[in-house]
């Protein structure tokens, strides 16, 4: 939960709502590409439909921190393709988390046809409601709490809200990480207080993130993998291959559909390839409820460093073919790029007074 909350803090709710049509098409293309490729590949090697679907849902999420850093190094952060990647990454995470809630409902409890419709709708309504309410109400709440004068009061309340919304999501039959991400995304728009939480996020991440990675690593049973090594190794390689290619295919087709040229569509597809905390969280949850097996979990773990390493190399190579870096064409920014907020001096750290 803490990983998804912190990931939400690094985004912006306005990125999600502005220019929704274009980013929605690209994001949907990426999700469809991941799910369809997984269903095709893994059912062909004899895996069940449910396990293949689970793998597609896991790989539908993306983490573009390394992609954004690459665009920044190339001076291409304001290009149309970069802004589409930034917006689509938020959208496809929401779609993936909603599908994960549906998968959770199928696996954990007996889910009828009505739940197939109800769970995704409930997931989207709960996600938007949480993000919107957090964006509207948390600035006032944090302003009241900060008057108590305690240094960590804002961070403490944010963490309490994280636990509360994760519990609410679980009681509604949704994945608890869905509302954790939405809460972080909503709080990200609260300006000064969001910056205070970002500066203090090491308090949350230093405690819970190592525990999560230890737990995720402990779920990997090497002994079970080694029993049928050739077959398991084949599955692991296929998972990595699907992770590398499925987003490229889906996002390329979607980008071409909205009128982008061949190279820029490829850049968007490659930019959506990296996987990190959302995929790891989804894979760990799926393994815990029995939706996937050890070899697919191992392949997912291996795909994270591979996608993070290869993505910058390929993007830089594609940009050298489109134009010299000094002549990269930029466009008016359709999404506001979040600028670091200057930390007030020690004497000015009291919250802004009401007008």
Short mmCIF file of the C-alpha atoms (twelve columns), coordinates in Angstrom:
data_MODEL
# 
_entry.id   MODEL 
# 
loop_
_atom_site.group_PDB 
_atom_site.id 
_atom_site.type_symbol 
_atom_site.label_atom_id 
_atom_site.label_alt_id 
_atom_site.label_comp_id 
_atom_site.label_asym_id 
_atom_site.label_seq_id 
_atom_site.Cartn_x 
_atom_site.Cartn_y 
_atom_site.Cartn_z 
_atom_site.pdbx_PDB_model_num 
ATOM 1   C CA . UNK A 1   0.000   0.000   0.000   1 
ATOM 2   C CA . UNK A 2   2.747   2.452   0.918   1 
ATOM 3   C CA . UNK A 3   4.454   1.965   -2.462  1 
ATOM 4   C CA . UNK A 4   1.257   2.799   -4.338  1 
ATOM 5   C CA . UNK A 5   0.521   5.770   -2.069  1 
ATOM 6   C CA . UNK A 6   3.986   7.197   -2.713  1 
ATOM 7   C CA . UNK A 7   3.613   6.543   -6.461  1 
ATOM 8   C CA . UNK A 8   0.365   8.522   -6.423  1 
ATOM 9   C CA . UNK A 9   2.074   11.414  -4.646  1 
ATOM 10  C CA . UNK A 10  4.461   11.775  -7.599  1 
ATOM 11  C CA . UNK A 11  1.564   12.277  -10.047 1 
ATOM 12  C CA . UNK A 12  -1.089  14.946  -10.445 1 
ATOM 13  C CA . UNK A 13  -4.872  14.568  -10.660 1 
ATOM 14  C CA . UNK A 14  -5.018  17.182  -13.399 1 
ATOM 15  C CA . UNK A 15  -2.805  15.005  -15.598 1 
ATOM 16  C CA . UNK A 16  -5.491  12.372  -15.401 1 
ATOM 17  C CA . UNK A 17  -8.426  14.610  -16.328 1 
ATOM 18  C CA . UNK A 18  -6.973  16.881  -19.012 1 
ATOM 19  C CA . UNK A 19  -6.849  15.728  -22.612 1 
ATOM 20  C CA . UNK A 20  -8.503  12.478  -21.525 1 
ATOM 21  C CA . UNK A 21  -9.411  11.248  -25.005 1 
ATOM 22  C CA . UNK A 22  -5.880  10.885  -26.412 1 
ATOM 23  C CA . UNK A 23  -4.249  9.515   -23.274 1 
ATOM 24  C CA . UNK A 24  -7.223  7.214   -22.694 1 
ATOM 25  C CA . UNK A 25  -6.826  5.662   -26.147 1 
ATOM 26  C CA . UNK A 26  -3.083  5.123   -25.639 1 
ATOM 27  C CA . UNK A 27  -3.591  3.702   -22.142 1 
ATOM 28  C CA . UNK A 28  -6.385  1.397   -23.278 1 
ATOM 29  C CA . UNK A 29  -4.195  0.199   -26.139 1 
ATOM 30  C CA . UNK A 30  -1.457  -0.691  -23.680 1 
ATOM 31  C CA . UNK A 31  -3.812  -2.594  -21.373 1 
ATOM 32  C CA . UNK A 32  -5.447  -4.471  -24.264 1 
ATOM 33  C CA . UNK A 33  -2.007  -5.282  -25.684 1 
ATOM 34  C CA . UNK A 34  -0.778  -6.696  -22.357 1 
ATOM 35  C CA . UNK A 35  -3.915  -8.740  -21.686 1 
ATOM 36  C CA . UNK A 36  -4.345  -10.027 -25.257 1 
ATOM 37  C CA . UNK A 37  -0.670  -10.974 -25.660 1 
ATOM 38  C CA . UNK A 38  -0.647  -12.773 -22.305 1 
ATOM 39  C CA . UNK A 39  -3.818  -14.697 -23.132 1 
ATOM 40  C CA . UNK A 40  -2.414  -15.728 -26.509 1 
ATOM 41  C CA . UNK A 41  1.067   -16.727 -25.335 1 
ATOM 42  C CA . UNK A 42  0.294   -18.434 -22.053 1 
ATOM 43  C CA . UNK A 43  -2.788  -20.362 -23.183 1 
ATOM 44  C CA . UNK A 44  -0.695  -21.706 -26.074 1 
ATOM 45  C CA . UNK A 45  1.772   -23.237 -23.597 1 
ATOM 46  C CA . UNK A 46  -1.028  -24.902 -21.663 1 
ATOM 47  C CA . UNK A 47  -1.767  -22.421 -18.874 1 
ATOM 48  C CA . UNK A 48  -5.358  -21.902 -17.772 1 
ATOM 49  C CA . UNK A 49  -7.407  -18.974 -18.999 1 
ATOM 50  C CA . UNK A 50  -7.614  -17.471 -15.502 1 
ATOM 51  C CA . UNK A 51  -3.861  -17.641 -14.936 1 
ATOM 52  C CA . UNK A 52  -3.144  -16.166 -18.372 1 
ATOM 53  C CA . UNK A 53  -5.653  -13.380 -17.696 1 
ATOM 54  C CA . UNK A 54  -4.049  -12.701 -14.312 1 
ATOM 55  C CA . UNK A 55  -0.639  -12.371 -15.953 1 
ATOM 56  C CA . UNK A 56  -2.058  -9.938  -18.498 1 
ATOM 57  C CA . UNK A 57  -3.591  -7.806  -15.753 1 
ATOM 58  C CA . UNK A 58  -0.319  -7.786  -13.814 1 
ATOM 59  C CA . UNK A 59  1.663   -6.677  -16.881 1 
ATOM 60  C CA . UNK A 60  -0.894  -4.016  -17.842 1 
ATOM 61  C CA . UNK A 61  0.517   -1.571  -15.283 1 
ATOM 62  C CA . UNK A 62  3.574   0.529   -15.979 1 
ATOM 63  C CA . UNK A 63  6.046   2.742   -14.123 1 
ATOM 64  C CA . UNK A 64  7.518   5.548   -16.165 1 
ATOM 65  C CA . UNK A 65  10.005  7.190   -13.789 1 
ATOM 66  C CA . UNK A 66  12.941  5.990   -15.887 1 
ATOM 67  C CA . UNK A 67  11.119  7.017   -19.085 1 
ATOM 68  C CA . UNK A 68  10.482  10.552  -17.805 1 
ATOM 69  C CA . UNK A 69  14.120  10.835  -16.758 1 
ATOM 70  C CA . UNK A 70  15.180  9.780   -20.259 1 
ATOM 71  C CA . UNK A 71  12.914  12.360  -21.899 1 
ATOM 72  C CA . UNK A 72  14.330  14.987  -19.546 1 
ATOM 73  C CA . UNK A 73  17.927  14.118  -20.458 1 
ATOM 74  C CA . UNK A 74  17.049  14.397  -24.155 1 
ATOM 75  C CA . UNK A 75  15.325  17.766  -23.656 1 
ATOM 76  C CA . UNK A 76  12.103  16.132  -24.891 1 
ATOM 77  C CA . UNK A 77  9.908   16.372  -21.792 1 
ATOM 78  C CA . UNK A 78  7.517   18.790  -23.511 1 
ATOM 79  C CA . UNK A 79  7.125   16.754  -26.692 1 
ATOM 80  C CA . UNK A 80  3.720   15.372  -27.569 1 
ATOM 81  C CA . UNK A 81  4.917   11.786  -27.171 1 
ATOM 82  C CA . UNK A 82  6.360   12.452  -23.710 1 
ATOM 83  C CA . UNK A 83  3.177   14.080  -22.481 1 
ATOM 84  C CA . UNK A 84  1.040   11.252  -23.839 1 
ATOM 85  C CA . UNK A 85  3.219   8.728   -21.994 1 
ATOM 86  C CA . UNK A 86  2.913   10.700  -18.733 1 
ATOM 87  C CA . UNK A 87  -0.878  10.884  -18.963 1 
ATOM 88  C CA . UNK A 88  -1.403  7.343   -20.243 1 
ATOM 89  C CA . UNK A 89  0.726   5.864   -17.456 1 
ATOM 90  C CA . UNK A 90  -1.705  7.196   -14.850 1 
ATOM 91  C CA . UNK A 91  -4.751  5.990   -16.777 1 
ATOM 92  C CA . UNK A 92  -3.500  2.464   -17.417 1 
ATOM 93  C CA . UNK A 93  -2.518  2.053   -13.771 1 
ATOM 94  C CA . UNK A 94  -6.116  2.856   -12.806 1 
ATOM 95  C CA . UNK A 95  -7.484  0.423   -15.418 1 
ATOM 96  C CA . UNK A 96  -5.037  -2.254  -14.283 1 
ATOM 97  C CA . UNK A 97  -5.908  -1.787  -10.610 1 
ATOM 98  C CA . UNK A 98  -9.632  -1.980  -11.418 1 
ATOM 99  C CA . UNK A 99  -9.032  -5.229  -13.323 1 
ATOM 100 C CA . UNK A 100 -6.950  -6.491  -10.399 1 
ATOM 101 C CA . UNK A 101 -9.922  -5.853  -8.100  1 
ATOM 102 C CA . UNK A 102 -12.086 -7.867  -10.489 1 
ATOM 103 C CA . UNK A 103 -9.522  -10.684 -10.474 1 
ATOM 104 C CA . UNK A 104 -9.391  -10.546 -6.677  1 
ATOM 105 C CA . UNK A 105 -13.170 -10.888 -6.555  1 
ATOM 106 C CA . UNK A 106 -13.110 -13.879 -8.896  1 
ATOM 107 C CA . UNK A 107 -10.378 -15.692 -6.995  1 
ATOM 108 C CA . UNK A 108 -11.171 -14.984 -3.364  1 
ATOM 109 C CA . UNK A 109 -14.924 -15.325 -3.455  1 
ATOM 110 C CA . UNK A 110 -17.574 -16.902 -5.661  1 
ATOM 111 C CA . UNK A 111 -18.264 -14.175 -8.190  1 
ATOM 112 C CA . UNK A 112 -21.352 -14.286 -10.399 1 
ATOM 113 C CA . UNK A 113 -21.999 -12.502 -13.676 1 
ATOM 114 C CA . UNK A 114 -23.412 -9.423  -11.913 1 
ATOM 115 C CA . UNK A 115 -20.083 -8.886  -10.129 1 
ATOM 116 C CA . UNK A 116 -18.286 -8.869  -13.475 1 
ATOM 117 C CA . UNK A 117 -20.094 -5.592  -14.183 1 
ATOM 118 C CA . UNK A 118 -20.377 -4.279  -10.626 1 
ATOM 119 C CA . UNK A 119 -16.735 -4.657  -9.499  1 
ATOM 120 C CA . UNK A 120 -15.103 -2.585  -12.311 1 
ATOM 121 C CA . UNK A 121 -17.775 0.124   -11.979 1 
ATOM 122 C CA . UNK A 122 -17.373 0.177   -8.199  1 
ATOM 123 C CA . UNK A 123 -13.596 0.285   -8.604  1 
ATOM 124 C CA . UNK A 124 -13.707 3.323   -10.907 1 
ATOM 125 C CA . UNK A 125 -16.309 5.148   -8.796  1 
ATOM 126 C CA . UNK A 126 -14.355 4.483   -5.595  1 
ATOM 127 C CA . UNK A 127 -11.093 5.502   -7.266  1 
ATOM 128 C CA . UNK A 128 -12.430 8.788   -8.680  1 
ATOM 129 C CA . UNK A 129 -14.331 9.544   -5.478  1 
ATOM 130 C CA . UNK A 130 -11.268 9.001   -3.301  1 
ATOM 131 C CA . UNK A 131 -8.975  11.046  -5.543  1 
ATOM 132 C CA . UNK A 132 -11.493 13.889  -5.859  1 
ATOM 133 C CA . UNK A 133 -12.345 14.049  -2.141  1 
ATOM 134 C CA . UNK A 134 -8.677  13.878  -1.176  1 
ATOM 135 C CA . UNK A 135 -7.885  16.684  -3.608  1 
ATOM 136 C CA . UNK A 136 -10.714 18.856  -2.273  1 
ATOM 137 C CA . UNK A 137 -10.634 18.161  1.470   1 
ATOM 138 C CA . UNK A 138 -7.096  17.261  2.524   1 
ATOM 139 C CA . UNK A 139 -5.653  20.812  2.185   1 
ATOM 140 C CA . UNK A 140 -8.156  22.061  4.759   1 
ATOM 141 C CA . UNK A 141 -7.596  19.009  6.977   1 
ATOM 142 C CA . UNK A 142 -3.812  19.359  6.846   1 
ATOM 143 C CA . UNK A 143 -4.098  23.079  7.571   1 
ATOM 144 C CA . UNK A 144 -6.084  22.342  10.738  1 
ATOM 145 C CA . UNK A 145 -3.718  19.593  11.862  1 
ATOM 146 C CA . UNK A 146 -0.568  21.633  11.240  1 
ATOM 147 C CA . UNK A 147 -1.767  24.217  13.764  1 
ATOM 148 C CA . UNK A 148 -1.097  21.654  16.480  1 
ATOM 149 C CA . UNK A 149 2.562   22.512  16.078  1 
ATOM 150 C CA . UNK A 150 3.894   18.969  15.852  1 
ATOM 151 C CA . UNK A 151 6.543   18.418  13.180  1 
ATOM 152 C CA . UNK A 152 5.144   15.127  11.844  1 
ATOM 153 C CA . UNK A 153 1.430   15.864  12.263  1 
ATOM 154 C CA . UNK A 154 0.691   16.138  8.529   1 
ATOM 155 C CA . UNK A 155 2.575   12.936  7.704   1 
ATOM 156 C CA . UNK A 156 0.873   11.097  10.553  1 
ATOM 157 C CA . UNK A 157 -2.605  12.080  9.353   1 
ATOM 158 C CA . UNK A 158 -1.699  11.147  5.758   1 
ATOM 159 C CA . UNK A 159 -0.579  7.698   6.920   1 
ATOM 160 C CA . UNK A 160 -3.747  7.277   9.001   1 
ATOM 161 C CA . UNK A 161 -5.837  8.150   5.928   1 
ATOM 162 C CA . UNK A 162 -3.838  5.614   3.898   1 
ATOM 163 C CA . UNK A 163 -4.701  2.827   6.321   1 
ATOM 164 C CA . UNK A 164 -8.341  3.926   6.515   1 
ATOM 165 C CA . UNK A 165 -8.903  4.014   2.747   1 
ATOM 166 C CA . UNK A 166 -7.044  0.744   2.212   1 
ATOM 167 C CA . UNK A 167 -9.333  -0.874  4.791   1 
ATOM 168 C CA . UNK A 168 -12.415 0.653   3.139   1 
ATOM 169 C CA . UNK A 169 -11.325 -0.706  -0.244  1 
ATOM 170 C CA . UNK A 170 -10.834 -4.164  1.227   1 
ATOM 171 C CA . UNK A 171 -14.277 -4.168  2.869   1 
ATOM 172 C CA . UNK A 172 -15.858 -3.205  -0.476  1 
ATOM 173 C CA . UNK A 173 -14.279 -6.253  -2.112  1 
ATOM 174 C CA . UNK A 174 -11.678 -4.201  -3.980  1 
ATOM 175 C CA . UNK A 175 -7.915  -4.454  -3.933  1 
ATOM 176 C CA . UNK A 176 -6.673  -2.289  -1.015  1 
ATOM 177 C CA . UNK A 177 -3.915  -0.798  -3.187  1 
ATOM 178 C CA . UNK A 178 -6.521  0.774   -5.512  1 
ATOM 179 C CA . UNK A 179 -7.610  3.441   -3.023  1 
ATOM 180 C CA . UNK A 180 -4.061  3.847   -1.676  1 
ATOM 181 C CA . UNK A 181 -2.970  5.025   -5.134  1 
ATOM 182 C CA . UNK A 182 -6.029  7.283   -5.489  1 
ATOM 183 C CA . UNK A 183 -5.393  8.882   -2.094  1 
ATOM 184 C CA . UNK A 184 -1.799  9.693   -3.005  1 
ATOM 185 C CA . UNK A 185 -2.887  11.137  -6.337  1 
ATOM 186 C CA . UNK A 186 -5.504  13.342  -4.657  1 
ATOM 187 C CA . UNK A 187 -3.129  14.590  -1.960  1 
ATOM 188 C CA . UNK A 188 -0.527  15.411  -4.640  1 
ATOM 189 C CA . UNK A 189 -2.564  18.484  -5.599  1 
ATOM 190 C CA . UNK A 190 -2.549  20.020  -2.110  1 
ATOM 191 C CA . UNK A 191 0.506   22.169  -2.798  1 
ATOM 192 C CA . UNK A 192 2.578   23.031  0.248   1 
ATOM 193 C CA . UNK A 193 1.323   20.109  2.327   1 
ATOM 194 C CA . UNK A 194 1.902   17.600  -0.482  1 
ATOM 195 C CA . UNK A 195 5.488   18.838  -0.669  1 
ATOM 196 C CA . UNK A 196 5.897   18.356  3.092   1 
ATOM 197 C CA . UNK A 197 4.694   14.763  2.780   1 
ATOM 198 C CA . UNK A 198 7.046   14.133  -0.170  1 
ATOM 199 C CA . UNK A 199 9.971   15.476  1.857   1 
ATOM 200 C CA . UNK A 200 9.037   13.174  4.736   1 
ATOM 201 C CA . UNK A 201 8.095   10.142  2.660   1 
ATOM 202 C CA . UNK A 202 11.288  8.407   3.752   1 
ATOM 203 C CA . UNK A 203 9.546   7.851   7.107   1 
ATOM 204 C CA . UNK A 204 6.928   5.662   5.422   1 
ATOM 205 C CA . UNK A 205 9.161   4.144   2.745   1 
ATOM 206 C CA . UNK A 206 12.059  3.304   5.064   1 
ATOM 207 C CA . UNK A 207 9.770   1.268   7.338   1 
ATOM 208 C CA . UNK A 208 7.319   -0.438  5.007   1 
ATOM 209 C CA . UNK A 209 9.020   -0.631  1.610   1 
ATOM 210 C CA . UNK A 210 11.891  -2.902  2.776   1 
ATOM 211 C CA . UNK A 211 9.367   -5.115  4.554   1 
ATOM 212 C CA . UNK A 212 7.351   -5.407  1.345   1 
ATOM 213 C CA . UNK A 213 10.406  -6.355  -0.720  1 
ATOM 214 C CA . UNK A 214 11.433  -8.900  1.905   1 
ATOM 215 C CA . UNK A 215 7.929   -10.339 1.797   1 
ATOM 216 C CA . UNK A 216 7.906   -10.382 -2.030  1 
ATOM 217 C CA . UNK A 217 11.271  -12.139 -2.099  1 
ATOM 218 C CA . UNK A 218 10.159  -14.659 0.492   1 
ATOM 219 C CA . UNK A 219 7.237   -15.630 -1.729  1 
ATOM 220 C CA . UNK A 220 9.652   -16.902 -4.387  1 
ATOM 221 C CA . UNK A 221 10.278  -20.578 -3.666  1 
ATOM 222 C CA . UNK A 222 13.506  -21.592 -5.419  1 
ATOM 223 C CA . UNK A 223 13.023  -25.254 -4.526  1 
ATOM 224 C CA . UNK A 224 9.665   -25.403 -6.273  1 
ATOM 225 C CA . UNK A 225 11.088  -23.683 -9.364  1 
ATOM 226 C CA . UNK A 226 13.993  -26.129 -9.640  1 
ATOM 227 C CA . UNK A 227 11.782  -29.247 -9.776  1 
ATOM 228 C CA . UNK A 228 10.901  -28.756 -13.436 1 
ATOM 229 C CA . UNK A 229 13.628  -26.353 -14.465 1 
ATOM 230 C CA . UNK A 230 13.357  -26.498 -18.300 1 
ATOM 231 C CA . UNK A 231 9.598   -25.856 -18.307 1 
ATOM 232 C CA . UNK A 232 9.841   -23.234 -15.577 1 
ATOM 233 C CA . UNK A 233 12.699  -21.466 -17.367 1 
ATOM 234 C CA . UNK A 234 10.663  -21.354 -20.587 1 
ATOM 235 C CA . UNK A 235 7.768   -19.704 -18.760 1 
ATOM 236 C CA . UNK A 236 10.074  -17.176 -17.102 1 
ATOM 237 C CA . UNK A 237 11.587  -16.210 -20.472 1 
ATOM 238 C CA . UNK A 238 8.120   -15.877 -22.008 1 
ATOM 239 C CA . UNK A 239 6.948   -13.613 -19.175 1 
ATOM 240 C CA . UNK A 240 9.928   -11.316 -19.758 1 
ATOM 241 C CA . UNK A 241 9.298   -11.373 -23.525 1 
ATOM 242 C CA . UNK A 242 5.628   -10.483 -23.066 1 
ATOM 243 C CA . UNK A 243 6.602   -7.687  -20.661 1 
ATOM 244 C CA . UNK A 244 8.964   -6.249  -23.287 1 
ATOM 245 C CA . UNK A 245 6.676   -6.507  -26.319 1 
ATOM 246 C CA . UNK A 246 3.016   -6.324  -25.266 1 
ATOM 247 C CA . UNK A 247 2.974   -2.628  -24.332 1 
ATOM 248 C CA . UNK A 248 4.923   -1.706  -27.455 1 
ATOM 249 C CA . UNK A 249 2.379   -3.453  -29.676 1 
ATOM 250 C CA . UNK A 250 -0.711  -2.094  -27.910 1 
ATOM 251 C CA . UNK A 251 0.472   1.500   -27.494 1 
ATOM 252 C CA . UNK A 252 1.952   1.624   -31.004 1 
ATOM 253 C CA . UNK A 253 -1.375  0.648   -32.572 1 
ATOM 254 C CA . UNK A 254 -3.278  3.119   -30.359 1 
ATOM 255 C CA . UNK A 255 -0.833  5.949   -31.125 1 
ATOM 256 C CA . UNK A 256 -1.131  5.342   -34.842 1 
ATOM 257 C CA . UNK A 257 -4.914  5.419   -34.430 1 
ATOM 258 C CA . UNK A 258 -4.789  8.969   -33.028 1 
ATOM 259 C CA . UNK A 259 -2.625  10.160  -35.914 1 
ATOM 260 C CA . UNK A 260 0.986   9.924   -34.728 1 
ATOM 261 C CA . UNK A 261 3.745   8.893   -37.108 1 
ATOM 262 C CA . UNK A 262 5.607   5.602   -36.995 1 
ATOM 263 C CA . UNK A 263 8.650   6.619   -34.929 1 
ATOM 264 C CA . UNK A 264 6.735   8.654   -32.345 1 
ATOM 265 C CA . UNK A 265 4.263   5.798   -31.924 1 
ATOM 266 C CA . UNK A 266 7.201   3.467   -31.260 1 
ATOM 267 C CA . UNK A 267 8.643   5.930   -28.744 1 
ATOM 268 C CA . UNK A 268 5.336   5.953   -26.863 1 
ATOM 269 C CA . UNK A 269 5.156   2.159   -26.944 1 
ATOM 270 C CA . UNK A 270 8.700   1.750   -25.645 1 
ATOM 271 C CA . UNK A 271 8.154   4.500   -23.062 1 
ATOM 272 C CA . UNK A 272 5.280   2.508   -21.560 1 
ATOM 273 C CA . UNK A 273 7.360   -0.683  -21.182 1 
ATOM 274 C CA . UNK A 274 9.069   -0.163  -17.765 1 
ATOM 275 C CA . UNK A 275 7.586   -2.069  -14.825 1 
ATOM 276 C CA . UNK A 276 8.228   -1.413  -11.152 1 
ATOM 277 C CA . UNK A 277 6.272   -1.045  -7.928  1 
ATOM 278 C CA . UNK A 278 2.716   -1.412  -9.289  1 
ATOM 279 C CA . UNK A 279 3.545   -4.621  -11.164 1 
ATOM 280 C CA . UNK A 280 5.461   -6.025  -8.190  1 
ATOM 281 C CA . UNK A 281 2.554   -5.267  -5.856  1 
ATOM 282 C CA . UNK A 282 0.019   -6.783  -8.255  1 
ATOM 283 C CA . UNK A 283 2.161   -9.899  -8.767  1 
ATOM 284 C CA . UNK A 284 2.659   -10.416 -5.032  1 
ATOM 285 C CA . UNK A 285 -1.081  -10.045 -4.394  1 
ATOM 286 C CA . UNK A 286 -1.924  -12.398 -7.264  1 
ATOM 287 C CA . UNK A 287 0.519   -15.022 -6.014  1 
ATOM 288 C CA . UNK A 288 -0.945  -14.720 -2.538  1 
ATOM 289 C CA . UNK A 289 -4.496  -15.447 -3.729  1 
ATOM 290 C CA . UNK A 290 -3.362  -18.273 -6.017  1 
ATOM 291 C CA . UNK A 291 -4.013  -16.512 -9.321  1 
ATOM 292 C CA . UNK A 292 -0.489  -17.189 -10.665 1 
ATOM 293 C CA . UNK A 293 2.231   -19.749 -9.962  1 
ATOM 294 C CA . UNK A 294 5.848   -19.444 -8.888  1 
ATOM 295 C CA . UNK A 295 7.380   -19.418 -12.379 1 
ATOM 296 C CA . UNK A 296 5.212   -16.521 -13.540 1 
ATOM 297 C CA . UNK A 297 6.007   -14.623 -10.342 1 
ATOM 298 C CA . UNK A 298 9.726   -15.203 -10.928 1 
ATOM 299 C CA . UNK A 299 9.391   -13.972 -14.522 1 
ATOM 300 C CA . UNK A 300 7.650   -10.834 -13.289 1 
ATOM 301 C CA . UNK A 301 10.448  -10.122 -10.807 1 
ATOM 302 C CA . UNK A 302 13.051  -10.573 -13.544 1 
ATOM 303 C CA . UNK A 303 11.166  -8.336  -15.988 1 
ATOM 304 C CA . UNK A 304 11.436  -5.317  -13.678 1 
ATOM 305 C CA . UNK A 305 15.217  -4.690  -13.951 1 
ATOM 306 C CA . UNK A 306 15.317  -5.772  -17.614 1 
ATOM 307 C CA . UNK A 307 12.613  -3.307  -18.705 1 
ATOM 308 C CA . UNK A 308 14.190  -0.533  -16.636 1 
ATOM 309 C CA . UNK A 309 17.594  -1.079  -18.269 1 
ATOM 310 C CA . UNK A 310 16.497  -1.488  -21.901 1 
ATOM 311 C CA . UNK A 311 13.912  1.321   -22.125 1 
ATOM 312 C CA . UNK A 312 16.315  4.331   -22.011 1 
ATOM 313 C CA . UNK A 313 18.651  2.681   -24.525 1 
ATOM 314 C CA . UNK A 314 15.882  2.084   -27.059 1 
ATOM 315 C CA . UNK A 315 14.261  5.520   -26.624 1 
ATOM 316 C CA . UNK A 316 17.573  7.304   -27.188 1 
ATOM 317 C CA . UNK A 317 18.191  5.173   -30.255 1 
ATOM 318 C CA . UNK A 318 14.746  6.036   -31.672 1 
ATOM 319 C CA . UNK A 319 15.286  9.754   -31.106 1 
ATOM 320 C CA . UNK A 320 18.555  9.696   -33.038 1 
ATOM 321 C CA . UNK A 321 16.563  8.380   -36.016 1 
ATOM 322 C CA . UNK A 322 13.809  10.962  -35.799 1 
ATOM 323 C CA . UNK A 323 15.985  14.077  -35.412 1 
ATOM 324 C CA . UNK A 324 19.179  15.268  -33.729 1 
ATOM 325 C CA . UNK A 325 18.584  15.860  -30.020 1 
ATOM 326 C CA . UNK A 326 19.195  19.605  -30.448 1 
ATOM 327 C CA . UNK A 327 16.292  19.806  -32.926 1 
ATOM 328 C CA . UNK A 328 13.642  17.821  -31.043 1 
ATOM 329 C CA . UNK A 329 10.264  19.399  -31.738 1 
ATOM 330 C CA . UNK A 330 8.335   20.398  -28.643 1 
ATOM 331 C CA . UNK A 331 4.648   21.179  -28.308 1 
ATOM 332 C CA . UNK A 332 2.510   23.191  -25.903 1 
ATOM 333 C CA . UNK A 333 2.319   21.092  -22.762 1 
ATOM 334 C CA . UNK A 334 -1.136  19.458  -22.504 1 
ATOM 335 C CA . UNK A 335 -0.451  18.497  -18.881 1 
ATOM 336 C CA . UNK A 336 1.085   20.664  -16.196 1 
ATOM 337 C CA . UNK A 337 4.538   19.327  -15.370 1 
ATOM 338 C CA . UNK A 338 4.815   19.295  -11.622 1 
ATOM 339 C CA . UNK A 339 7.563   21.637  -10.492 1 
ATOM 340 C CA . UNK A 340 9.299   21.187  -7.157  1 
ATOM 341 C CA . UNK A 341 7.825   23.542  -4.584  1 
ATOM 342 C CA . UNK A 342 10.378  25.644  -2.778  1 
ATOM 343 C CA . UNK A 343 10.517  24.661  0.862   1 
ATOM 344 C CA . UNK A 344 9.708   27.666  3.058   1 
ATOM 345 C CA . UNK A 345 12.394  28.846  5.420   1 
ATOM 346 C CA . UNK A 346 12.227  27.711  9.012   1 
ATOM 347 C CA . UNK A 347 10.563  30.948  10.033  1 
ATOM 348 C CA . UNK A 348 7.867   30.573  7.419   1 
ATOM 349 C CA . UNK A 349 6.898   26.967  7.830   1 
ATOM 350 C CA . UNK A 350 3.498   27.692  9.334   1 
ATOM 351 C CA . UNK A 351 0.647   26.879  6.933   1 
ATOM 352 C CA . UNK A 352 -0.761  29.643  4.756   1 
ATOM 353 C CA . UNK A 353 -3.457  31.610  6.553   1 
ATOM 354 C CA . UNK A 354 -6.977  31.729  5.162   1 
ATOM 355 C CA . UNK A 355 -7.835  34.832  3.119   1 
# 
